Coordinates of C-alpha atoms and ligand atoms in Angstrom, one line a residue:
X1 CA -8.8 -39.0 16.9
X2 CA -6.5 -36.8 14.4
X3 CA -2.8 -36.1 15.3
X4 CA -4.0 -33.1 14.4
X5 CA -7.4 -31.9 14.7
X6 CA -8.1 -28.7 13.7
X7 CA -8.3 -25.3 16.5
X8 CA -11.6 -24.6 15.0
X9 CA -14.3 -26.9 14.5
X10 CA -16.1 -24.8 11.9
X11 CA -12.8 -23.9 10.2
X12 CA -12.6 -25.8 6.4
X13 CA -9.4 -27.3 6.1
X14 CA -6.0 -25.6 5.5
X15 CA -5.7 -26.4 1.6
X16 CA -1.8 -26.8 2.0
X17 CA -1.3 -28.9 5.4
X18 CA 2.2 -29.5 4.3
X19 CA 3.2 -25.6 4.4
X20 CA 5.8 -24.2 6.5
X21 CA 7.0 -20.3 6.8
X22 CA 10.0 -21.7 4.9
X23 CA 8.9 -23.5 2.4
X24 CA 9.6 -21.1 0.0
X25 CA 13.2 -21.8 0.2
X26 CA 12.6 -24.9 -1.7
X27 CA 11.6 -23.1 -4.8
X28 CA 14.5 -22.2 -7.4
X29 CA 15.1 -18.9 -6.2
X30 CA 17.6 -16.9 -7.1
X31 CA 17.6 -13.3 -4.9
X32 CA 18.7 -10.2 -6.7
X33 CA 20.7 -9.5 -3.6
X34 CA 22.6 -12.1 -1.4
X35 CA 23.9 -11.4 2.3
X36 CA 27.3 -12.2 2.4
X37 CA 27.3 -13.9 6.1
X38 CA 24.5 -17.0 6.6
X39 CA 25.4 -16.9 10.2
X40 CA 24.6 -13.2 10.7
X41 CA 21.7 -13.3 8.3
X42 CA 20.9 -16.5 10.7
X43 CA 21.1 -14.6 13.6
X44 CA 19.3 -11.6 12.7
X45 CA 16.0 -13.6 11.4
X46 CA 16.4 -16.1 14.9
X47 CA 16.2 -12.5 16.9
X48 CA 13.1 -11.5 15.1
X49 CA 11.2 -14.7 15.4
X50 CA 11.3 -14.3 18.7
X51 CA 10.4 -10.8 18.9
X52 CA 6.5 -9.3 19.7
X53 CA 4.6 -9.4 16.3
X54 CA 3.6 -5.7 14.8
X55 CA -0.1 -6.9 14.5
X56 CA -2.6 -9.1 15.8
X57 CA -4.4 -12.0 14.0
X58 CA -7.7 -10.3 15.1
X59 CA -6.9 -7.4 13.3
X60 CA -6.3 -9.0 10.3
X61 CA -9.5 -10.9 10.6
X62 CA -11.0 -7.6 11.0
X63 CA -9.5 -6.4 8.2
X64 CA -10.6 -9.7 5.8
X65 CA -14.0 -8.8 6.8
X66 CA -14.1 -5.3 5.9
X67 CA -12.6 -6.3 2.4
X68 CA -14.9 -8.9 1.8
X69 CA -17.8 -5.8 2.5
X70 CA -15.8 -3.9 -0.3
X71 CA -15.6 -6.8 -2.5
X72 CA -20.1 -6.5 -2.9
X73 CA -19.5 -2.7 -2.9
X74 CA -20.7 -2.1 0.4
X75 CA -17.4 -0.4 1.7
X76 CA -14.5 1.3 -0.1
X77 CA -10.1 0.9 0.3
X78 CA -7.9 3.7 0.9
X79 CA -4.4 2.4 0.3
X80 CA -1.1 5.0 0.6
X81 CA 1.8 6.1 1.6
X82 CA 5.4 6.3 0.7
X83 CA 6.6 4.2 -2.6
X84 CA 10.5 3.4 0.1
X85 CA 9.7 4.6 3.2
X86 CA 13.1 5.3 5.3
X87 CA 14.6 4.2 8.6
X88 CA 15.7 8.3 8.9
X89 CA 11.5 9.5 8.3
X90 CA 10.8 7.4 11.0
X91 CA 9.8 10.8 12.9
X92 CA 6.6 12.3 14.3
X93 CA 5.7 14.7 11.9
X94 CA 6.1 12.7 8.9
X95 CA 4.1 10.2 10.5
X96 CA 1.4 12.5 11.3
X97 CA 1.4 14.1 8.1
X98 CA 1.1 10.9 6.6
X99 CA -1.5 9.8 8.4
X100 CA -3.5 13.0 8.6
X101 CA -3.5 13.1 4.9
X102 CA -4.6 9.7 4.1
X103 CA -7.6 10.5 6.7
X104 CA -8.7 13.8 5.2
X105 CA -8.7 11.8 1.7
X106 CA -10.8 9.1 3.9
X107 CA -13.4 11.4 4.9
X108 CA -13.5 13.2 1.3
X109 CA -14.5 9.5 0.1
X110 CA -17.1 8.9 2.9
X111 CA -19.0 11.8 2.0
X112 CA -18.6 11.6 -1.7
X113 CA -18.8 8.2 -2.3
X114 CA -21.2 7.4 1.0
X115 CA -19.8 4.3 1.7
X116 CA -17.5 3.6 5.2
X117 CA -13.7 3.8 3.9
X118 CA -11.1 1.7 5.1
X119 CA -7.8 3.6 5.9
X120 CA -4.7 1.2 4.8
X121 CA -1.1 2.9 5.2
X122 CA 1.6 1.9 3.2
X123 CA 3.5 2.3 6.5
X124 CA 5.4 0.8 9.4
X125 CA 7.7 -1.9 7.0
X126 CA 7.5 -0.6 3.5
X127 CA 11.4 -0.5 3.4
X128 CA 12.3 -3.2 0.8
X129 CA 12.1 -2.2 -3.0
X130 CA 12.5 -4.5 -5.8
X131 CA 14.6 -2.8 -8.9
X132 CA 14.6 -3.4 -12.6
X133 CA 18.7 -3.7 -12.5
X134 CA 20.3 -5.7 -9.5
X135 CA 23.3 -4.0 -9.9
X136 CA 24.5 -0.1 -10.3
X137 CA 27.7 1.1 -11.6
X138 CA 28.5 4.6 -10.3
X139 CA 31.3 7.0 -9.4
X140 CA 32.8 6.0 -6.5
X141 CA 36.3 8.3 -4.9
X142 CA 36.9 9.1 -8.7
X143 CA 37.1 5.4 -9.8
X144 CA 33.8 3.7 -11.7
X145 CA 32.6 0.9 -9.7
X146 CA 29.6 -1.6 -10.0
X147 CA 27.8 -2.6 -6.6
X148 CA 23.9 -3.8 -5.7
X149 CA 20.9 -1.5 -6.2
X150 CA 19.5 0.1 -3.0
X151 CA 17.1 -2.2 -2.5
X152 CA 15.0 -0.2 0.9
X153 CA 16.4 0.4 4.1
X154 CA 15.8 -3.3 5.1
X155 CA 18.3 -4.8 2.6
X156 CA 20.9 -2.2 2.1
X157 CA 21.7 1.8 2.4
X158 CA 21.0 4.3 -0.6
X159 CA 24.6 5.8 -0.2
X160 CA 26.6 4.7 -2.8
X161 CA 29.8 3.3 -1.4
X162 CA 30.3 -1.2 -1.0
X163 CA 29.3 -0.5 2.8
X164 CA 26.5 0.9 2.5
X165 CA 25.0 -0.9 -0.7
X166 CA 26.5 -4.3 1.1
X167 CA 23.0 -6.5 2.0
X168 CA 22.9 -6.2 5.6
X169 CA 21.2 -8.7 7.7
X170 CA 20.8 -6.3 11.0
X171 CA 18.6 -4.2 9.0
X172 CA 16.3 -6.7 9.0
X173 CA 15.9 -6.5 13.0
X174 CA 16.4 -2.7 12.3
X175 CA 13.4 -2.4 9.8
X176 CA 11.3 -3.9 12.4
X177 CA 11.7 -1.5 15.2
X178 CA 11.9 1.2 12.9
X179 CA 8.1 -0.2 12.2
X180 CA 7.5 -1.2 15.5
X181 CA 8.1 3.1 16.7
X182 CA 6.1 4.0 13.5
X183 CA 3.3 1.8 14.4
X184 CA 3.2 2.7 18.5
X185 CA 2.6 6.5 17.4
X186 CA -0.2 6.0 14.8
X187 CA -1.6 3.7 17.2
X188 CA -1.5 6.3 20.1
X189 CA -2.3 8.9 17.5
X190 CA -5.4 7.4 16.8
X191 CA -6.4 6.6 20.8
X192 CA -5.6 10.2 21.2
X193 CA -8.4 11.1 19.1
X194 CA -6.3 12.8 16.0
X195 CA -8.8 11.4 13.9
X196 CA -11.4 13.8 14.9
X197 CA -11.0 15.5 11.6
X198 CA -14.3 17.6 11.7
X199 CA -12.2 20.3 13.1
X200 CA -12.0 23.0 10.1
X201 CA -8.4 24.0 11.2
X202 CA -7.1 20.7 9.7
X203 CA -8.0 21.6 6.3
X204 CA -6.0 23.8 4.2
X205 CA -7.7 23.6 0.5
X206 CA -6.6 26.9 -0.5
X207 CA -5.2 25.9 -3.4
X208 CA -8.4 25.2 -4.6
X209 CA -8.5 28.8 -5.4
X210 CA -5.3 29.0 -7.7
X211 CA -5.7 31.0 -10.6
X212 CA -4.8 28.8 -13.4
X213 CA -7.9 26.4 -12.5
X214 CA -10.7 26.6 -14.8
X215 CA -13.9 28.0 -13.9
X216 CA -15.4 24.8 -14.3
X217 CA -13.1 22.8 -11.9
X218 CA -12.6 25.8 -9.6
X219 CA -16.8 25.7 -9.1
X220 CA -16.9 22.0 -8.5
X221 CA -14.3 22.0 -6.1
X222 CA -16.2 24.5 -4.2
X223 CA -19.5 23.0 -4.4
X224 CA -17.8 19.8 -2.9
X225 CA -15.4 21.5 0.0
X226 CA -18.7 23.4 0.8
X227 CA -20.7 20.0 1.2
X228 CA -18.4 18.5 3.2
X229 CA -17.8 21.5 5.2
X230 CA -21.9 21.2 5.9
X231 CA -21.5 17.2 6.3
X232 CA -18.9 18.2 9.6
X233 CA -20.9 20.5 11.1
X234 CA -24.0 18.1 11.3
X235 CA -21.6 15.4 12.7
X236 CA -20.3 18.1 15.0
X237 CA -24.1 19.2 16.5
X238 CA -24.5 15.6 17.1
X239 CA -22.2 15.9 19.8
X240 CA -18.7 15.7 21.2
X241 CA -19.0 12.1 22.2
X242 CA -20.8 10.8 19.2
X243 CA -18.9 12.7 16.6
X244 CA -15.8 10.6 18.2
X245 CA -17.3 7.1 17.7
X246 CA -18.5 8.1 14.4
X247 CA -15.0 9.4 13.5
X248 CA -13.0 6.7 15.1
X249 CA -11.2 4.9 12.4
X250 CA -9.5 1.3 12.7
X251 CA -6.0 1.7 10.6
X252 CA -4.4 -1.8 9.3
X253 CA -1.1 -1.2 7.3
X254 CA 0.9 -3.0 4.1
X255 CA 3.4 -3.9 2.2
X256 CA 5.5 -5.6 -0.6
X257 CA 6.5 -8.6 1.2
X258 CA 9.7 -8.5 -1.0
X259 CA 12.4 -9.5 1.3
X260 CA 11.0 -13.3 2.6
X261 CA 13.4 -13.3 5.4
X262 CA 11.7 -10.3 7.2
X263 CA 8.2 -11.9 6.7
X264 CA 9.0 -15.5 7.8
X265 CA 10.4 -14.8 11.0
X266 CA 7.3 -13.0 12.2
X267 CA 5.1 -15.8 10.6
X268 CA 3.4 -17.8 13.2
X269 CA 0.7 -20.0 14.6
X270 CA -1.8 -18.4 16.9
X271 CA -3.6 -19.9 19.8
X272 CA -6.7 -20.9 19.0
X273 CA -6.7 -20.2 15.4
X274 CA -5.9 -22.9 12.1
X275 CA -3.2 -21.6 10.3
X276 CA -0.5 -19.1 10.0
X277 CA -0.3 -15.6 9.9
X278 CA 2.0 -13.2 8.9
X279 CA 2.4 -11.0 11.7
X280 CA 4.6 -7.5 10.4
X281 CA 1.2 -6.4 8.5
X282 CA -2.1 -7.1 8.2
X283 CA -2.0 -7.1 4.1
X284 CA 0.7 -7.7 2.5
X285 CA 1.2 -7.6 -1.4
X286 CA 3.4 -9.4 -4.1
X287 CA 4.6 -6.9 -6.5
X288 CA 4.0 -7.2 -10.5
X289 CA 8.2 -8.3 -10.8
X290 CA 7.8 -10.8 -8.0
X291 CA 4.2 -12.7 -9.1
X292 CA 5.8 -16.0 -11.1
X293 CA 3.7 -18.8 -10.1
X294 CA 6.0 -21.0 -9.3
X295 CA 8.0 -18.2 -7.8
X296 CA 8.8 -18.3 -3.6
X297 CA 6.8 -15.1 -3.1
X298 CA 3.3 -17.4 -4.4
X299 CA 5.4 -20.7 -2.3
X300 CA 5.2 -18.3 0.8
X301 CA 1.8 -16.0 0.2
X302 CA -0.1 -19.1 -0.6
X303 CA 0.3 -20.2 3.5
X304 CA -0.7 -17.4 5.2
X305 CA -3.7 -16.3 6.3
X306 CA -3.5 -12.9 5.6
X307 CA -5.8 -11.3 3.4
X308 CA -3.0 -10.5 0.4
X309 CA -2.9 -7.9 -2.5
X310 CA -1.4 -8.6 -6.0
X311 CA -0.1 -6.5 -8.7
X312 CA -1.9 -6.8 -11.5
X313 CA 0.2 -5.2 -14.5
X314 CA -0.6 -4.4 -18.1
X315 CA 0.6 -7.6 -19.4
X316 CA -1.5 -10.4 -17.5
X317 CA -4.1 -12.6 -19.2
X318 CA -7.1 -14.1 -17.9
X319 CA -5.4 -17.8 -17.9
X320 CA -2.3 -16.5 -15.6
X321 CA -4.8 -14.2 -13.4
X322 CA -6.8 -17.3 -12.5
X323 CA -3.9 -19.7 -11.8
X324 CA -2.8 -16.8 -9.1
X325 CA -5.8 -16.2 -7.7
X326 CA -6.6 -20.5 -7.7
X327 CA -3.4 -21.0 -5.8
X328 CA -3.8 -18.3 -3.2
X329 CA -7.0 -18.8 -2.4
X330 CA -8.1 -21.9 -3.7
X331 CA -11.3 -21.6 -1.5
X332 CA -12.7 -18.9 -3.2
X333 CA -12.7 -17.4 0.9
X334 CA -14.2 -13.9 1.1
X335 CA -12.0 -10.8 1.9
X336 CA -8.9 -12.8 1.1
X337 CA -7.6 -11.6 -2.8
X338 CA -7.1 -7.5 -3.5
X339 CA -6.0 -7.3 -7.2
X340 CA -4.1 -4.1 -7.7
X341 CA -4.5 -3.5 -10.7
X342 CA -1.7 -1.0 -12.5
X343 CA -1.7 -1.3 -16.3
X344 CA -1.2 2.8 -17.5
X345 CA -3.5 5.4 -18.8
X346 CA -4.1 4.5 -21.9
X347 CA -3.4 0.3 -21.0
X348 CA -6.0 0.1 -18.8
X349 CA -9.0 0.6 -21.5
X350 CA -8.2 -2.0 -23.5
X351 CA -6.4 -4.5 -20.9
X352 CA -8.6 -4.3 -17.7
X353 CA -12.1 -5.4 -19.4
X354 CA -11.4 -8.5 -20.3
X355 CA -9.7 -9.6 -16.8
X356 CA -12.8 -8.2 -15.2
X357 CA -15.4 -10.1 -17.3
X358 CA -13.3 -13.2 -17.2
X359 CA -13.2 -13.1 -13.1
X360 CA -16.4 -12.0 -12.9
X361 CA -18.0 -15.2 -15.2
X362 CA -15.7 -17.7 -13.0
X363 CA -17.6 -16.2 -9.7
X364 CA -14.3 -15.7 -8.0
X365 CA -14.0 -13.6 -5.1
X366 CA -12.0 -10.4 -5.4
X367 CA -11.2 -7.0 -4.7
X368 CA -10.7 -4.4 -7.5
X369 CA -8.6 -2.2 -6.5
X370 CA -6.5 0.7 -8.9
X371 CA -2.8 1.7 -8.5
X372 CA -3.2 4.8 -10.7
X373 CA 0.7 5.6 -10.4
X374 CA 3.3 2.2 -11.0
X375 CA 2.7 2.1 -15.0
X376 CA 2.4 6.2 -15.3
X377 CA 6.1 7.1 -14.8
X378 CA 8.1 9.2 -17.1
X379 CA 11.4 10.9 -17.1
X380 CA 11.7 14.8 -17.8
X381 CA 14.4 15.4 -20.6
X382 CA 16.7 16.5 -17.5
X383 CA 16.7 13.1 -16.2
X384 CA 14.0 13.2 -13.3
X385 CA 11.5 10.6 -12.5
X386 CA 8.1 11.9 -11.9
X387 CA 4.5 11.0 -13.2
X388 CA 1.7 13.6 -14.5
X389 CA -1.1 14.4 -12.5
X390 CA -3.2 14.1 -15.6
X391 CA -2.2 10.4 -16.4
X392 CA -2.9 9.0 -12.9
X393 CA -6.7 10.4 -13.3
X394 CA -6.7 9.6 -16.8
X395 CA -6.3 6.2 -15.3
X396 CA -8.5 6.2 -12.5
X397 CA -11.6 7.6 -14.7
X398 CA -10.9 5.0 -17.3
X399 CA -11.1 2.5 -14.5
X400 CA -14.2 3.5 -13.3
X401 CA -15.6 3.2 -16.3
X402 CA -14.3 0.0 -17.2
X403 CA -16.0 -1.7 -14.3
X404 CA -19.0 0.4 -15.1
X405 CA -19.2 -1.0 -18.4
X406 CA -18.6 -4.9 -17.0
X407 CA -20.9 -4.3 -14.0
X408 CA -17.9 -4.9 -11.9
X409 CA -17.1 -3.3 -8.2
X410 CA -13.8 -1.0 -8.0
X411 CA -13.9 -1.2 -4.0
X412 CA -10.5 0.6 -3.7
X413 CA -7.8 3.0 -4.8
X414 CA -4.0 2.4 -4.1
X415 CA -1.5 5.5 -4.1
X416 CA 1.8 6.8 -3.6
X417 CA 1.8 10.2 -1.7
X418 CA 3.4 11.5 1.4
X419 CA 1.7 14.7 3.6
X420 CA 4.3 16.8 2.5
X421 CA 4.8 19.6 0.1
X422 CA 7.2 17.9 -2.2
X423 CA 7.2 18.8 -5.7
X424 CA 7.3 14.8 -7.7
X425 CA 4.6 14.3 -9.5
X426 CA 3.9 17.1 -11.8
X427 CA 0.4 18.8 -12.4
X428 CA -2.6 19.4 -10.3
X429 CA -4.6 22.2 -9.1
X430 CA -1.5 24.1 -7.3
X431 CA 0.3 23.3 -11.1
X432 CA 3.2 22.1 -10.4
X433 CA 5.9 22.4 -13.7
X434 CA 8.7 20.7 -14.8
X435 CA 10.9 23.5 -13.6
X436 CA 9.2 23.3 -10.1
X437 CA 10.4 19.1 -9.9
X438 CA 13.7 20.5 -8.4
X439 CA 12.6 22.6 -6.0
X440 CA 11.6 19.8 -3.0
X441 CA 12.4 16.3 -4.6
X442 CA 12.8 13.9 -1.2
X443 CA 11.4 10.3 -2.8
X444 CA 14.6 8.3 -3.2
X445 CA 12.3 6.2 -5.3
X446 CA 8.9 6.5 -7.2
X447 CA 8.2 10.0 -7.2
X448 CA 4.8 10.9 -4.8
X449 CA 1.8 12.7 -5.0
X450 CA 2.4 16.0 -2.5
X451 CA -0.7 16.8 0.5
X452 CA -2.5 18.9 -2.4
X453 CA -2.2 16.5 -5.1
X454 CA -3.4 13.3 -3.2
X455 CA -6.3 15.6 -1.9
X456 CA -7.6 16.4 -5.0
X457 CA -7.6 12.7 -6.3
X458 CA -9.4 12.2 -3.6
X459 CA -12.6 14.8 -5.0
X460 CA -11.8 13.6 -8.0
X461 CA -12.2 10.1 -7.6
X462 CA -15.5 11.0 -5.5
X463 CA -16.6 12.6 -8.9
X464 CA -15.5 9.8 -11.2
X465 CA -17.5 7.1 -9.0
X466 CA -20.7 9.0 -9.0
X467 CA -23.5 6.5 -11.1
Ligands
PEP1 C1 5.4 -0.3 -5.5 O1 4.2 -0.5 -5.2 O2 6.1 0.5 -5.0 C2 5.9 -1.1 -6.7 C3 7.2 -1.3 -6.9 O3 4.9 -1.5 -7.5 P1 4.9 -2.6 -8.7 O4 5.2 -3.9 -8.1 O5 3.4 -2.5 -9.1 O6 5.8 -2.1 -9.8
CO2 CO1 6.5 2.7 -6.0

């Protein structure tokens, strides 16, 4: 008999046997931040190994499934949430903002689209960014000083003084409850029955009505807020106890596994199952800086059994595409590769078609999905970061009709937004100006679509999709 025979009889063989949670530590790797103490940074990732995992391999089998549904077009991805979230928004009503906005959006695509929706937060662990320049050089007590980026609340602190900016390996034990709190309320939010979102009291689409809309856009919007006013009342006559089930949403949650320290500590074996799975999310993602092939984000992604997104930017080719998706999932599994793709209004025309017919010849499996907001950043002539509502659907229609035009799936959307009324991204039905940017900028990173804006995507998007 095998040393080593495998948990599950049906199970195909792991294709990299060798694999450890730290083999990524072999590859040449050169971190754009460095913690100063190996025995603290030791310590804190020792602690977290040991700690409870934030979700279960059975949800992320789940989850695998439901994206391999999406992946023939029989089930559509909602991905958002904050670009950085913070240790400090770890409070309720954030949270429930959050996630009441990402299920409204949810139920707008159910109806329009008439396919189930996934719900996947950008939430509970999205705390480490990766920045185009390692170090900044500020004012600092009157003197100019250079010290690291803020690199998210699980690598450093956005104050700009050397303590705060300082890598600091407790954050990494900090990020985790910090994720651990975030995830215990969704979860109890969602047992609670929050989801039940055919009550009309949770939608506020008055701004539907503002003035500056055109009568064209003002009409459809109230032809569609009028259908699925009409689609909630016939859930609701079907009954208290059946509206429930049919409104009772699984939520799974991501992020950019930037920071390899966090991840491998919570990477693990499970009884029963081949394999190991990363345990702080149930999808992960590389992000479009961090996608080198022979880079240790690919060294580590490639062992897990996570289903696992990648950025797909304006500059990839077909040769490079293939390489990443052959390495991390050289079985060609289902449900297992979600290409976000990000390229730029005006990009995406001319850069996405021949990825998709490329894939789509080789028969590999994977999920289209569109980041309409990482290549659509500008900067106002004052110096603020924000990105035009217009672009990020400029993109999403040209993606929809790219894949229309290849005969290709788009099984999911991926965007930044928060439930609040911040004013970052500019545009939109409530019209938000260049002179309004000022007036509630919170995002200490990308700038975020408000609770109006990511709502109106939403119709949109429905409309876009229609065949
Ligand atoms: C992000 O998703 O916040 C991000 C940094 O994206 P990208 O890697 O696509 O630039
Ligand atoms: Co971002």
């Amino acid at each position: 008999m095998a040393n080593n025979p495998p948990k599950n009889a049906d199970a195909v063989p792991l294709p990299y046997p060798n694999w450890t949670p730290t083999s990524w530590k072999s590859t040449s790797y050169t971190a754009p931040y460095k913690y100063q103490d190996p025995a603290a940074l030791k310590a804190a990732t020792d602690r977290l190994a040991q700690l409870p995992p934030l979700v279960t391999s059975g949800e992320i089998e789940k989850l695998k499934k439901q994206i391999a549904e999406a992946q023939l077009g029989n089930r559509f991805i909602l991905q958002g949430g904050d670009c950085a979230e913070t240790l400090d928004e770890c409070r309720p009503e954030f949270i429930a903002n959050k996630l009441k906005i990402l299920l409204q959006m949810s139920l707008v695509m159910i109806h329009g689209l008439s396919l189930p929706v996934t719900r996947i937060g950008r939430f509970a662990g999205q705390y480490a960014k990766p920045r185009s320049s390692p170090t900044q050089t500020a004012d600092f007590n009157g003197q100019s000083i250079t010290l690291p980026s803020y690199f998210g609340d699980l690598v450093n602190r956005a104050p700009f003084t050397p303590e705060d900016r300082a890598p600091n390996p407790n954050l990494i034990v900090e990020g985790y409850k910090h994720a651990s709190m975030t995830l215990n309320f969704i979860r109890s939010l969602l047992d609670g029955g929050f989801a039940d979102l055919h009550h009309p009291e949770y939608w506020d689409l008055s701004f539907f009505h503002n003035a500056d809309l055109d009568q064209d856009r003002k009409a459809q919007y109230q032809r569609m807020s009028q259908t699925l006013a009409d689609g909630l009342a016939f859930m609701e006559n079907l009954g208290e106890q059946q509206v429930h089930e049919s409104t009772r949403v699984d939520f799974y949650t991501s992020h950019e596994g930037l920071n390899l320290h966090y991840e491998q500590a919570q990477t693990r074996t499970v009884p029963r199952k081949d394999g190991h799975f990363d345990l702080t999310a149930h999808l992960p993602w590389i992000g479009e800086r961090n996608r080198n092939l022979d880079g240790p984000h690919i060294e580590f992604f490639k062992g897990i059994q996570n289903p696992v997104g990648i950025k797909v930017g304006p500059t990839m080719n077909p040769d490079e595409l293939t390489k990443l998706i052959d390495t991390l999932n050289p079985q060609n599994e289902p449900g297992k590769i979600v290409l976000i793709v990000r390229m730029g209004a005006g990009k995406v025309a001319d850069n996405l078609p021949p990825l998709l017919s490329h894939i789509k010849n080789s028969g590999k499996l994977v999920l289209w999905m569109t980041d309409p907001m990482h290549a659509n950043g500008t900067t106002t002539s004052t110096g603020i970061k924000t990105r035009n509502f217009n672009d990020i659907l400029t993109e999403l229609q040209q993606t929809v009709e790219a894949h229309k035009q290849a005969g290709t799936v788009l099984g999911g959307v991926h965007f930044e937004l928060t439930g609040e009324d911040v004013t970052e991204c500019l545009g939109g039905a409530a019209g938000i100006t260049e002179a309004d940017l000022t007036k509630n900028y919170v995002s200490l990173c990308d700038p975020r679509l408000n609770y109006q804006q990511s709502l109106e995507l939403a119709f949109l998007l429905a409309t876009a999709m229609q065949p």
